[in-house]
mmCIF file of C-alpha atoms and ligand atoms in Angstrom:
data_model
loop_
_atom_site.group_PDB
_atom_site.id
_atom_site.type_symbol
_atom_site.label_atom_id
_atom_site.label_comp_id
_atom_site.label_asym_id
_atom_site.label_seq_id
_atom_site.Cartn_x
_atom_site.Cartn_y
_atom_site.Cartn_z
ATOM 1 C CA MET L 1 17.914 -5.895 16.355
ATOM 2 C CA ASN L 2 20.701 -3.385 17.080
ATOM 3 C CA ASP L 3 20.894 -1.385 13.955
ATOM 4 C CA PRO L 4 22.482 1.950 14.771
ATOM 5 C CA VAL L 5 19.777 3.961 12.621
ATOM 6 C CA PHE L 6 17.084 2.336 14.272
ATOM 7 C CA THR L 7 18.688 2.673 17.805
ATOM 8 C CA VAL L 8 19.192 6.552 17.181
ATOM 9 C CA ALA L 9 15.687 6.941 16.015
ATOM 10 C CA ALA L 10 14.400 5.247 19.265
ATOM 11 C CA GLN L 11 16.724 7.388 21.272
ATOM 12 C CA GLN L 12 15.404 10.590 19.576
ATOM 13 C CA GLY L 13 12.091 9.725 21.197
ATOM 14 C CA ASN L 14 10.547 7.471 18.450
ATOM 15 C CA VAL L 15 8.728 4.649 19.969
ATOM 16 C CA ALA L 16 10.265 1.408 19.069
ATOM 17 C CA ASP L 17 8.731 -2.072 19.047
ATOM 18 C CA ARG L 18 10.086 -5.321 20.392
ATOM 19 C CA MET L 19 12.413 -5.758 17.492
ATOM 20 C CA GLY L 20 13.725 -2.171 17.678
ATOM 21 C CA ARG L 21 11.823 -0.994 14.760
ATOM 22 C CA PRO L 22 10.680 2.717 15.059
ATOM 23 C CA LEU L 23 7.244 3.928 13.945
ATOM 24 C CA ARG L 24 7.893 5.882 10.751
ATOM 25 C CA ASP L 25 5.022 5.462 8.197
ATOM 26 C CA LEU L 26 1.336 5.380 8.475
ATOM 27 C CA ARG L 27 -0.980 3.940 5.900
ATOM 28 C CA ILE L 28 -4.585 5.088 6.250
ATOM 29 C CA SER L 29 -7.536 3.307 4.626
ATOM 30 C CA VAL L 30 -10.152 5.944 3.790
ATOM 31 C CA THR L 31 -12.792 3.585 2.596
ATOM 32 C CA ASP L 32 -13.393 -0.106 2.281
ATOM 33 C CA ARG L 33 -15.180 0.378 -1.066
ATOM 34 C CA CYS L 34 -13.681 0.150 -4.567
ATOM 35 C CA ASN L 35 -14.887 0.700 -8.142
ATOM 36 C CA PHE L 36 -12.613 -2.523 -9.223
ATOM 37 C CA ARG L 37 -12.996 -5.981 -8.164
ATOM 38 C CA CYS L 38 -9.399 -7.104 -8.679
ATOM 39 C CA VAL L 39 -9.316 -10.874 -8.583
ATOM 40 C CA TYR L 40 -6.263 -10.847 -6.025
ATOM 41 C CA CYS L 41 -7.863 -8.358 -3.754
ATOM 42 C CA MET L 42 -11.669 -8.131 -3.899
ATOM 43 C CA PRO L 43 -12.784 -11.224 -5.736
ATOM 44 C CA LYS L 44 -16.513 -10.709 -7.131
ATOM 45 C CA GLU L 45 -17.570 -13.933 -5.520
ATOM 46 C CA VAL L 46 -16.981 -12.396 -2.050
ATOM 47 C CA PHE L 47 -17.344 -8.742 -2.680
ATOM 48 C CA GLY L 48 -20.610 -9.104 -4.682
ATOM 49 C CA LYS L 49 -23.896 -7.134 -4.587
ATOM 50 C CA ASP L 50 -24.769 -8.494 -1.091
ATOM 51 C CA TYR L 51 -21.452 -7.663 0.506
ATOM 52 C CA GLN L 52 -21.963 -5.420 3.531
ATOM 53 C CA PHE L 53 -19.512 -2.477 3.353
ATOM 54 C CA LEU L 54 -19.085 -0.152 6.387
ATOM 55 C CA GLU L 55 -21.917 2.436 6.857
ATOM 56 C CA HIS L 56 -20.702 6.107 6.668
ATOM 57 C CA LYS L 57 -21.204 6.758 10.373
ATOM 58 C CA GLU L 58 -18.698 3.719 11.115
ATOM 59 C CA LEU L 59 -15.853 5.559 9.111
ATOM 60 C CA LEU L 60 -13.525 7.940 10.796
ATOM 61 C CA THR L 61 -14.485 11.473 9.830
ATOM 62 C CA PHE L 62 -11.611 13.644 8.200
ATOM 63 C CA GLU L 63 -11.287 15.512 11.511
ATOM 64 C CA GLU L 64 -10.757 12.257 13.338
ATOM 65 C CA ILE L 65 -8.257 11.133 10.788
ATOM 66 C CA ALA L 66 -6.355 14.391 10.871
ATOM 67 C CA ARG L 67 -6.238 14.241 14.778
ATOM 68 C CA LEU L 68 -4.825 10.880 14.785
ATOM 69 C CA ALA L 69 -2.260 11.948 11.944
ATOM 70 C CA ARG L 70 -1.026 14.833 14.202
ATOM 71 C CA ILE L 71 -0.619 12.321 17.082
ATOM 72 C CA PHE L 72 1.164 9.975 14.923
ATOM 73 C CA ALA L 73 3.548 12.710 13.578
ATOM 74 C CA ALA L 74 4.498 13.774 17.088
ATOM 75 C CA LEU L 75 5.382 10.032 17.627
ATOM 76 C CA GLY L 76 7.753 10.197 14.730
ATOM 77 C CA ILE L 77 5.691 9.256 11.611
ATOM 78 C CA GLU L 78 7.447 10.922 8.521
ATOM 79 C CA LYS L 79 5.176 9.569 5.648
ATOM 80 C CA ILE L 80 1.384 9.093 5.303
ATOM 81 C CA ARG L 81 -0.076 7.162 2.570
ATOM 82 C CA LEU L 82 -3.735 7.227 1.807
ATOM 83 C CA THR L 83 -5.170 4.116 0.439
ATOM 84 C CA GLY L 84 -8.112 1.681 0.784
ATOM 85 C CA GLY L 85 -10.233 0.324 -0.932
ATOM 86 C CA GLU L 86 -10.135 2.993 -3.483
ATOM 87 C CA PRO L 87 -9.325 6.275 -1.813
ATOM 88 C CA LEU L 88 -10.725 8.482 -4.722
ATOM 89 C CA VAL L 89 -14.118 7.077 -4.255
ATOM 90 C CA ARG L 90 -14.207 8.656 -0.891
ATOM 91 C CA ARG L 91 -16.180 11.894 -1.334
ATOM 92 C CA HIS L 92 -14.233 15.174 -1.028
ATOM 93 C CA ILE L 93 -10.988 13.307 -0.392
ATOM 94 C CA GLU L 94 -9.181 16.465 -1.188
ATOM 95 C CA LYS L 95 -10.453 18.071 1.963
ATOM 96 C CA LEU L 96 -8.660 15.339 4.140
ATOM 97 C CA ILE L 97 -5.582 16.016 1.976
ATOM 98 C CA GLU L 98 -5.795 19.801 2.955
ATOM 99 C CA LEU L 99 -5.941 18.851 6.672
ATOM 100 C CA LEU L 100 -3.090 16.367 6.542
ATOM 101 C CA ALA L 101 -0.946 18.691 4.343
ATOM 102 C CA ALA L 102 -1.046 21.166 7.163
ATOM 103 C CA ILE L 103 0.977 18.900 9.282
ATOM 104 C CA PRO L 104 4.579 20.069 9.069
ATOM 105 C CA GLY L 105 7.324 17.801 7.751
ATOM 106 C CA LEU L 106 5.050 15.100 6.412
ATOM 107 C CA ASP L 107 5.509 13.279 3.055
ATOM 108 C CA LEU L 108 1.910 12.826 1.915
ATOM 109 C CA THR L 109 1.137 10.349 -0.801
ATOM 110 C CA LEU L 110 -1.706 8.284 -2.120
ATOM 111 C CA THR L 111 -2.197 4.840 -4.055
ATOM 112 C CA THR L 112 -4.948 4.685 -6.506
ATOM 113 C CA ASN L 113 -6.195 2.430 -9.185
ATOM 114 C CA GLY L 114 -6.336 5.537 -11.448
ATOM 115 C CA ALA L 115 -9.917 5.165 -12.581
ATOM 116 C CA LEU L 116 -10.968 8.714 -11.246
ATOM 117 C CA LEU L 117 -7.417 10.259 -11.508
ATOM 118 C CA ALA L 118 -7.739 12.057 -14.739
ATOM 119 C CA LYS L 119 -10.710 14.125 -13.236
ATOM 120 C CA LYS L 120 -9.169 14.612 -9.591
ATOM 121 C CA ALA L 121 -5.443 15.033 -10.241
ATOM 122 C CA PRO L 122 -5.435 18.782 -10.263
ATOM 123 C CA ALA L 123 -7.555 19.015 -6.904
ATOM 124 C CA LEU L 124 -5.343 16.485 -5.257
ATOM 125 C CA LYS L 125 -2.175 18.602 -6.134
ATOM 126 C CA ALA L 126 -3.784 21.810 -5.245
ATOM 127 C CA ALA L 127 -4.815 20.331 -1.782
ATOM 128 C CA GLY L 128 -1.256 19.518 -0.935
ATOM 129 C CA LEU L 129 -0.501 15.894 -2.083
ATOM 130 C CA ASN L 130 3.199 15.402 -2.640
ATOM 131 C CA ARG L 131 3.213 12.295 -4.808
ATOM 132 C CA ILE L 132 1.115 9.517 -6.102
ATOM 133 C CA THR L 133 1.352 5.825 -6.964
ATOM 134 C CA VAL L 134 -0.975 4.349 -9.562
ATOM 135 C CA SER L 135 -1.652 0.457 -9.948
ATOM 136 C CA LEU L 136 -1.838 -0.831 -13.274
ATOM 137 C CA ASP L 137 -1.435 -4.645 -13.993
ATOM 138 C CA SER L 138 -1.221 -4.783 -17.855
ATOM 139 C CA LEU L 139 -1.118 -2.706 -21.006
ATOM 140 C CA ASP L 140 -3.211 -5.416 -22.636
ATOM 141 C CA ASP L 141 -6.956 -4.588 -22.316
ATOM 142 C CA ALA L 142 -8.028 -8.265 -22.299
ATOM 143 C CA VAL L 143 -5.534 -9.008 -19.369
ATOM 144 C CA PHE L 144 -6.318 -5.904 -17.392
ATOM 145 C CA MET L 145 -10.164 -6.300 -17.774
ATOM 146 C CA LYS L 146 -9.664 -9.905 -16.561
ATOM 147 C CA MET L 147 -7.806 -8.670 -13.433
ATOM 148 C CA ASN L 148 -9.901 -5.574 -12.487
ATOM 149 C CA ASP L 149 -13.066 -7.665 -13.266
ATOM 150 C CA VAL L 150 -15.110 -4.545 -14.152
ATOM 151 C CA ASP L 151 -14.172 -4.230 -17.786
ATOM 152 C CA PHE L 152 -12.115 -1.018 -17.053
ATOM 153 C CA PRO L 153 -9.841 -0.103 -20.026
ATOM 154 C CA VAL L 154 -6.130 0.615 -19.918
ATOM 155 C CA ALA L 155 -6.390 3.863 -21.845
ATOM 156 C CA ARG L 156 -8.416 5.511 -18.954
ATOM 157 C CA VAL L 157 -5.634 4.589 -16.432
ATOM 158 C CA LEU L 158 -2.921 5.808 -18.704
ATOM 159 C CA GLU L 159 -4.914 9.162 -18.963
ATOM 160 C CA GLY L 160 -5.083 9.443 -15.170
ATOM 161 C CA ILE L 161 -1.160 8.998 -15.090
ATOM 162 C CA ASP L 162 -0.559 11.725 -17.610
ATOM 163 C CA ALA L 163 -3.096 14.042 -15.717
ATOM 164 C CA ALA L 164 -1.097 13.356 -12.553
ATOM 165 C CA ALA L 165 2.105 14.006 -14.262
ATOM 166 C CA ALA L 166 0.714 17.335 -15.724
ATOM 167 C CA ALA L 167 -0.530 18.334 -12.503
ATOM 168 C CA GLY L 168 2.957 18.188 -10.897
ATOM 169 C CA LEU L 169 2.626 14.945 -9.062
ATOM 170 C CA ALA L 170 5.702 13.446 -10.729
ATOM 171 C CA PRO L 171 7.794 11.314 -10.264
ATOM 172 C CA ILE L 172 4.730 8.887 -10.360
ATOM 173 C CA LYS L 173 5.324 5.296 -9.140
ATOM 174 C CA ILE L 174 3.262 2.561 -11.065
ATOM 175 C CA ASN L 175 2.542 -0.658 -9.134
ATOM 176 C CA MET L 176 2.060 -3.865 -11.030
ATOM 177 C CA VAL L 177 1.038 -7.084 -9.077
ATOM 178 C CA VAL L 178 2.247 -10.117 -10.921
ATOM 179 C CA LYS L 179 0.359 -13.254 -10.859
ATOM 180 C CA ARG L 180 1.436 -16.309 -12.684
ATOM 181 C CA GLY L 181 -0.697 -17.275 -15.647
ATOM 182 C CA LEU L 182 -2.592 -14.002 -15.463
ATOM 183 C CA ASN L 183 -0.283 -11.060 -16.418
ATOM 184 C CA ASP L 184 3.251 -12.531 -16.203
ATOM 185 C CA GLN L 185 3.361 -12.135 -20.067
ATOM 186 C CA SER L 186 2.775 -8.434 -19.663
ATOM 187 C CA VAL L 187 5.835 -7.802 -17.563
ATOM 188 C CA VAL L 188 8.409 -6.940 -20.354
ATOM 189 C CA ALA L 189 5.806 -4.764 -22.303
ATOM 190 C CA MET L 190 5.198 -2.678 -19.160
ATOM 191 C CA ALA L 191 8.814 -2.228 -18.668
ATOM 192 C CA ARG L 192 9.385 -1.205 -22.245
ATOM 193 C CA HIS L 193 6.398 1.227 -22.030
ATOM 194 C CA PHE L 194 7.600 3.060 -18.780
ATOM 195 C CA ARG L 195 11.271 3.058 -19.602
ATOM 196 C CA GLY L 196 12.365 6.660 -20.318
ATOM 197 C CA SER L 197 9.104 8.015 -19.023
ATOM 198 C CA GLY L 198 10.401 9.407 -15.697
ATOM 199 C CA HIS L 199 7.836 7.219 -13.978
ATOM 200 C CA ILE L 200 9.140 4.320 -11.734
ATOM 201 C CA LEU L 201 7.504 1.017 -12.495
ATOM 202 C CA ARG L 202 7.376 -1.361 -9.393
ATOM 203 C CA PHE L 203 6.591 -5.072 -9.580
ATOM 204 C CA ILE L 204 4.847 -6.591 -6.610
ATOM 205 C CA GLU L 205 5.001 -10.406 -5.746
ATOM 206 C CA TYR L 206 1.375 -11.579 -5.379
ATOM 207 C CA MET L 207 0.627 -11.916 -1.747
ATOM 208 C CA ASP L 208 -1.648 -14.042 0.607
ATOM 209 C CA VAL L 209 -3.404 -10.976 1.955
ATOM 210 C CA GLY L 210 -6.726 -11.458 3.455
ATOM 211 C CA HIS L 211 -8.467 -14.774 3.377
ATOM 212 C CA THR L 212 -10.393 -14.631 0.045
ATOM 213 C CA ASN L 213 -8.020 -14.450 -2.812
ATOM 214 C CA GLY L 214 -7.205 -18.241 -2.991
ATOM 215 C CA TRP L 215 -3.449 -17.519 -2.847
ATOM 216 C CA ARG L 216 -1.098 -20.177 -3.683
ATOM 217 C CA MET L 217 2.868 -20.135 -3.714
ATOM 218 C CA ASP L 218 2.786 -21.440 -7.203
ATOM 219 C CA ASP L 219 0.964 -18.341 -8.440
ATOM 220 C CA VAL L 220 3.778 -16.050 -7.174
ATOM 221 C CA VAL L 221 6.222 -14.765 -9.966
ATOM 222 C CA THR L 222 9.359 -14.019 -7.924
ATOM 223 C CA ALA L 223 11.237 -10.764 -8.133
ATOM 224 C CA LYS L 224 14.237 -12.808 -9.366
ATOM 225 C CA GLU L 225 12.181 -14.081 -12.374
ATOM 226 C CA ILE L 226 10.794 -10.673 -12.951
ATOM 227 C CA VAL L 227 14.275 -8.985 -12.968
ATOM 228 C CA GLY L 228 15.652 -11.787 -15.107
ATOM 229 C CA ALA L 229 12.980 -11.365 -17.842
ATOM 230 C CA ILE L 230 13.534 -7.545 -17.923
ATOM 231 C CA ASN L 231 17.306 -7.849 -17.936
ATOM 232 C CA ALA L 232 17.230 -10.274 -20.896
ATOM 233 C CA ASP L 233 15.384 -7.447 -22.835
ATOM 234 C CA ALA L 234 17.310 -4.363 -21.601
ATOM 235 C CA PRO L 235 20.323 -4.817 -19.236
ATOM 236 C CA LEU L 236 19.831 -3.768 -15.593
ATOM 237 C CA GLU L 237 22.025 -3.050 -12.659
ATOM 238 C CA GLN L 238 21.085 -3.139 -8.985
ATOM 239 C CA CYS L 239 21.102 0.286 -7.112
ATOM 240 C CA ASP L 240 21.542 1.103 -3.465
ATOM 241 C CA PRO L 241 18.336 1.736 -1.459
ATOM 242 C CA ASN L 242 17.387 5.368 -0.951
ATOM 243 C CA TYR L 243 17.025 4.716 2.771
ATOM 244 C CA ARG L 244 17.012 2.000 5.350
ATOM 245 C CA GLY L 245 13.721 0.138 5.332
ATOM 246 C CA GLU L 246 12.774 0.949 1.694
ATOM 247 C CA VAL L 247 10.340 -1.727 0.495
ATOM 248 C CA ALA L 248 11.286 -1.788 -3.083
ATOM 249 C CA GLU L 249 14.709 -3.289 -4.242
ATOM 250 C CA ARG L 250 15.827 -0.832 -6.892
ATOM 251 C CA TRP L 251 17.278 -1.611 -10.399
ATOM 252 C CA ARG L 252 18.350 0.918 -13.088
ATOM 253 C CA TYR L 253 18.742 0.441 -16.823
ATOM 254 C CA SER L 254 22.460 0.202 -17.757
ATOM 255 C CA ASP L 255 21.879 2.806 -20.627
ATOM 256 C CA GLY L 256 20.513 5.262 -17.989
ATOM 257 C CA SER L 257 16.900 5.250 -19.272
ATOM 258 C CA GLY L 258 15.465 5.114 -15.719
ATOM 259 C CA GLU L 259 14.773 2.611 -12.934
ATOM 260 C CA ILE L 260 12.408 -0.131 -11.712
ATOM 261 C CA GLY L 261 11.642 -1.536 -8.354
ATOM 262 C CA VAL L 262 10.690 -4.988 -7.238
ATOM 263 C CA ILE L 263 8.734 -5.637 -4.128
ATOM 264 C CA ALA L 264 9.703 -9.249 -3.079
ATOM 265 C CA SER L 265 7.437 -9.458 -0.089
ATOM 266 C CA VAL L 266 7.165 -13.325 -0.526
ATOM 267 C CA SER L 267 10.521 -14.486 -1.806
ATOM 268 C CA GLN L 268 12.761 -12.030 0.262
ATOM 269 C CA ALA L 269 10.791 -10.881 3.425
ATOM 270 C CA PHE L 270 11.761 -7.538 4.766
ATOM 271 C CA CYS L 271 10.100 -7.617 8.193
ATOM 272 C CA ARG L 272 13.196 -6.674 10.020
ATOM 273 C CA ASP L 273 13.027 -3.070 8.555
ATOM 274 C CA CYS L 274 9.290 -2.728 8.614
ATOM 275 C CA THR L 275 8.384 0.596 10.213
ATOM 276 C CA ARG L 276 4.705 0.567 9.011
ATOM 277 C CA ALA L 277 1.583 1.010 10.861
ATOM 278 C CA ARG L 278 -1.899 0.799 9.375
ATOM 279 C CA LEU L 279 -5.142 2.735 10.395
ATOM 280 C CA SER L 280 -8.214 0.829 8.989
ATOM 281 C CA THR L 281 -11.284 2.536 7.653
ATOM 282 C CA GLU L 282 -13.185 2.407 11.006
ATOM 283 C CA GLY L 283 -10.202 3.486 13.078
ATOM 284 C CA SER L 284 -8.375 0.544 14.226
ATOM 285 C CA LEU L 285 -4.606 0.241 14.370
ATOM 286 C CA TYR L 286 -2.901 -2.699 12.853
ATOM 287 C CA THR L 287 0.857 -3.420 13.138
ATOM 288 C CA CYS L 288 1.076 -5.776 10.179
ATOM 289 C CA LEU L 289 -0.556 -6.110 6.737
ATOM 290 C CA PHE L 290 -1.333 -9.783 7.681
ATOM 291 C CA ALA L 291 -2.732 -9.191 10.991
ATOM 292 C CA THR L 292 -5.804 -11.065 12.305
ATOM 293 C CA ALA L 293 -6.956 -8.379 14.772
ATOM 294 C CA GLY L 294 -6.464 -4.731 15.366
ATOM 295 C CA HIS L 295 -6.612 -2.090 18.110
ATOM 296 C CA ALA L 296 -9.636 0.052 18.183
ATOM 297 C CA LEU L 297 -8.887 3.792 18.435
ATOM 298 C CA LYS L 298 -12.368 5.029 17.711
ATOM 299 C CA PRO L 299 -13.851 4.537 21.066
ATOM 300 C CA LEU L 300 -11.009 6.635 22.544
ATOM 301 C CA LEU L 301 -11.669 9.337 19.715
ATOM 302 C CA ARG L 302 -15.409 9.317 20.242
ATOM 303 C CA GLY L 303 -15.264 8.836 24.135
ATOM 304 C CA GLY L 304 -13.497 12.011 24.858
ATOM 305 C CA ALA L 305 -10.005 10.747 25.415
ATOM 306 C CA SER L 306 -7.148 13.402 25.420
ATOM 307 C CA ASP L 307 -4.346 13.497 22.974
ATOM 308 C CA ALA L 308 -2.029 12.161 25.695
ATOM 309 C CA GLU L 309 -4.231 9.174 26.345
ATOM 310 C CA ILE L 310 -4.460 8.336 22.658
ATOM 311 C CA THR L 311 -0.592 8.686 22.324
ATOM 312 C CA ASP L 312 -0.404 6.240 25.329
ATOM 313 C CA ALA L 313 -2.774 3.650 23.612
ATOM 314 C CA ILE L 314 -0.764 3.786 20.403
ATOM 315 C CA THR L 315 2.611 3.594 22.058
ATOM 316 C CA THR L 316 1.440 0.545 24.130
ATOM 317 C CA VAL L 317 0.532 -1.290 21.142
ATOM 318 C CA TRP L 318 3.607 -0.366 19.179
ATOM 319 C CA ARG L 319 5.980 -1.468 22.086
ATOM 320 C CA LYS L 320 4.357 -4.754 22.168
ATOM 321 C CA ARG L 321 4.671 -5.163 18.362
ATOM 322 C CA ASP L 322 6.644 -8.459 17.243
ATOM 323 C CA ASP L 323 5.093 -9.006 13.836
ATOM 324 C CA ARG L 324 7.202 -10.634 11.235
ATOM 325 C CA TYR L 325 4.535 -12.637 9.163
ATOM 326 C CA SER L 326 6.526 -12.856 5.821
ATOM 327 C CA GLU L 327 9.441 -14.190 7.511
ATOM 328 C CA ILE L 328 7.454 -17.020 9.126
ATOM 329 C CA ARG L 329 4.997 -17.683 6.303
ATOM 330 C CA THR L 330 3.810 -21.422 6.069
ATOM 331 C CA ALA L 331 1.092 -23.275 4.383
ATOM 332 C CA GLN L 332 -0.696 -23.072 7.775
ATOM 333 C CA THR L 333 -0.227 -19.247 8.223
ATOM 334 C CA VAL L 334 -1.783 -18.762 4.692
ATOM 335 C CA LYS L 335 -5.122 -20.184 6.023
ATOM 336 C CA LEU L 336 -5.341 -17.759 8.952
ATOM 337 C CA HIS L 337 -8.356 -15.408 8.879
ATOM 338 C CA LYS L 338 -6.390 -12.273 8.214
ATOM 339 C CA VAL L 339 -8.040 -8.882 7.703
ATOM 340 C CA GLU L 340 -8.760 -7.854 4.055
ATOM 341 C CA MET L 341 -6.351 -5.521 2.363
ATOM 342 C CA SER L 342 -9.082 -3.307 1.253
ATOM 343 C CA PHE L 343 -10.190 -2.826 4.739
ATOM 344 C CA ILE L 344 -6.843 -2.427 6.492
ATOM 345 C CA GLY L 345 -5.163 -0.605 3.691
ATOM 346 C CA GLY L 346 -2.721 -1.860 1.160
HETATM 347 N N1 SAM C 1 -7.264 0.775 -4.795
HETATM 348 C C1 SAM C 1 -5.958 1.342 -4.786
HETATM 349 C C2 SAM C 1 -4.987 0.553 -5.755
HETATM 350 O O1 SAM C 1 -5.461 -0.468 -6.207
HETATM 351 O O2 SAM C 1 -4.001 1.071 -5.919
HETATM 352 C C3 SAM C 1 -5.252 1.328 -3.454
HETATM 353 C C4 SAM C 1 -5.484 0.128 -2.502
HETATM 354 S S1 SAM C 1 -4.761 -1.439 -3.052
HETATM 355 C C5 SAM C 1 -5.281 -2.515 -1.895
HETATM 356 C C6 SAM C 1 -3.015 -1.093 -2.799
HETATM 357 C C7 SAM C 1 -2.030 -1.907 -3.579
HETATM 358 O O3 SAM C 1 -2.062 -3.326 -3.085
HETATM 359 C C8 SAM C 1 -2.236 -1.854 -5.130
HETATM 360 O O4 SAM C 1 -1.167 -1.476 -5.770
HETATM 361 C C9 SAM C 1 -2.642 -3.422 -5.238
HETATM 362 O O5 SAM C 1 -2.218 -3.744 -6.539
HETATM 363 C C10 SAM C 1 -1.845 -4.094 -4.283
HETATM 364 N N2 SAM C 1 -2.538 -5.308 -3.996
HETATM 365 C C11 SAM C 1 -3.756 -5.854 -3.705
HETATM 366 N N3 SAM C 1 -3.921 -7.117 -3.514
HETATM 367 C C12 SAM C 1 -2.628 -7.581 -3.646
HETATM 368 C C13 SAM C 1 -2.111 -8.909 -3.567
HETATM 369 N N4 SAM C 1 -2.813 -9.913 -3.154
HETATM 370 N N5 SAM C 1 -0.702 -9.106 -3.601
HETATM 371 C C14 SAM C 1 0.068 -8.022 -3.821
HETATM 372 N N6 SAM C 1 -0.385 -6.838 -3.974
HETATM 373 C C15 SAM C 1 -1.733 -6.558 -3.774
HETATM 374 FE FE1 SF4 C 2 -9.740 -2.247 -5.513
HETATM 375 FE FE2 SF4 C 2 -7.167 -1.534 -5.316
HETATM 376 FE FE3 SF4 C 2 -8.061 -3.844 -4.352
HETATM 377 FE FE4 SF4 C 2 -8.050 -3.581 -6.968
HETATM 378 S S1 SF4 C 2 -6.325 -3.594 -5.694
HETATM 379 S S2 SF4 C 2 -9.904 -4.273 -5.772
HETATM 380 S S3 SF4 C 2 -8.370 -1.409 -7.139
HETATM 381 S S4 SF4 C 2 -8.617 -1.806 -3.539
HETATM 382 FE FE1 SF4 C 3 5.670 -5.644 7.961
HETATM 383 FE FE2 SF4 C 3 4.047 -7.562 8.528
HETATM 384 FE FE3 SF4 C 3 4.745 -7.099 5.994
HETATM 385 FE FE4 SF4 C 3 6.479 -8.139 7.723
HETATM 386 S S1 SF4 C 3 4.681 -9.015 6.990
HETATM 387 S S2 SF4 C 3 6.805 -6.531 6.188
HETATM 388 S S3 SF4 C 3 5.919 -6.968 9.665
HETATM 389 S S4 SF4 C 3 3.551 -5.663 7.196
#
C-alpha cells in the first residue's frame, strides 16, 4: 500500500507493517471475566461454572499495563481503548485509568456492557477517561435478556448511559451487534430511541470471533440491510469519515437529528486501514482480532527487560504483520481455532 497518509506516518518514526499500516491504536483487555454471557461472545455452554478463567497473578498488573502503554505511545499509538471481558469488573479500574491518563496526547476510552456504569461513571471521569462506548443490543427486555443470557434488564444499561452523560463522558457511542433472527427487529426502535439524543448508535455486523459462538454467514445482517431499514423510517445521507482508518461508516439523518455508524466488518472488510494492536489480559500482543496466536510480552516485563528491548520486540512483531483476515474469510477460516474475543479484547 502506498497511501500518502500512511507513508508520512511511517516516515515520522511510526513503525509500519508489511502492508504499510502504522501502529496507531491499542486495545487492552483488562480481564477475561464478564458479568454477562452474550450468546455471540461468551456462550454459557462454554463459559459455564467450570470454565477456567485466568488467575489474578497471571493478569498484567496496572503498573505493567501502564509501562507497556508508555512504550506503545512512544511508538506512535494515539488512542487506547480498555476492554475485555467486562472492564468494569476489574477491581479499581479507575487506578489504571489514572496511570494511563498521565500519558500525554492519548485519547483514552473504554467499552462496557454498562451493567456497573451507573455506579462507576463519576469515578471513571474523575480518573481521566475521555470517552466511553456502551454496548446495548435491544430496548426490548425479552430480546436483550435472551442475548445477555443473565436476565439483565435494559433499564439499568440506560441508567448507566445517563450517568455517563451526566458525568461528562459524552458524546457516548452505543454499540449494537445485530444477529439475524435474534435482534434484527430491534434495529429501527433503537435508531428512533437514540436519534436526537446526541449519542452515536453504531450497528456491528455479527462476526466469527473466537471459535465457540457457532457463527454462520446466514446470521449476519449486513450494514446495507441495516441502513436500508433505518433509511425507510427516517432518511439518511452518508457522511465522510472523520479520519483515514475509521472503522464505522457514518450516516447522518437528513433532518439534522444526529448520526449513526455501521461497522461492516464482514460485508465490507476494512483490513487495509487497520492500525490496531491488541494486548490480551495476560500480556500477549495480537495483531488481528481473528488471530490464532499472540506474542508474549509478560516474560520480558517480568524478566527484567529494558524499555528498549520491549520496544524492539513490539517493533519486530508489527513489522512482520500481514493480517487481513476479514478480506480472506472463507468457510474454512471460520473453523480456525481463533482466540476468544473476551480474552484478546473486543
Ligand atoms: N464487555 C464489554 C462490552 O460488551 O461492551 C467489552 C468487551 S466486548 C467483547 C466489545 C464489543 O464486542 C461489544 O460491543 C460487543 O457487542 C462486541 N462483540 C462481541 N462479540 C461479537 C461478535 N461475535 N460479533 C460482533 N461484535 C461482537
Ligand atoms: Fe461480556 Fe461484552 Fe462479551 Fe457480552 S460482549 S459477553 S458483555 S465481554
Ligand atoms: Fe484488522 Fe484483522 Fe479485523 Fe482485518 S480482520 S480489520 S486485520 S483486526
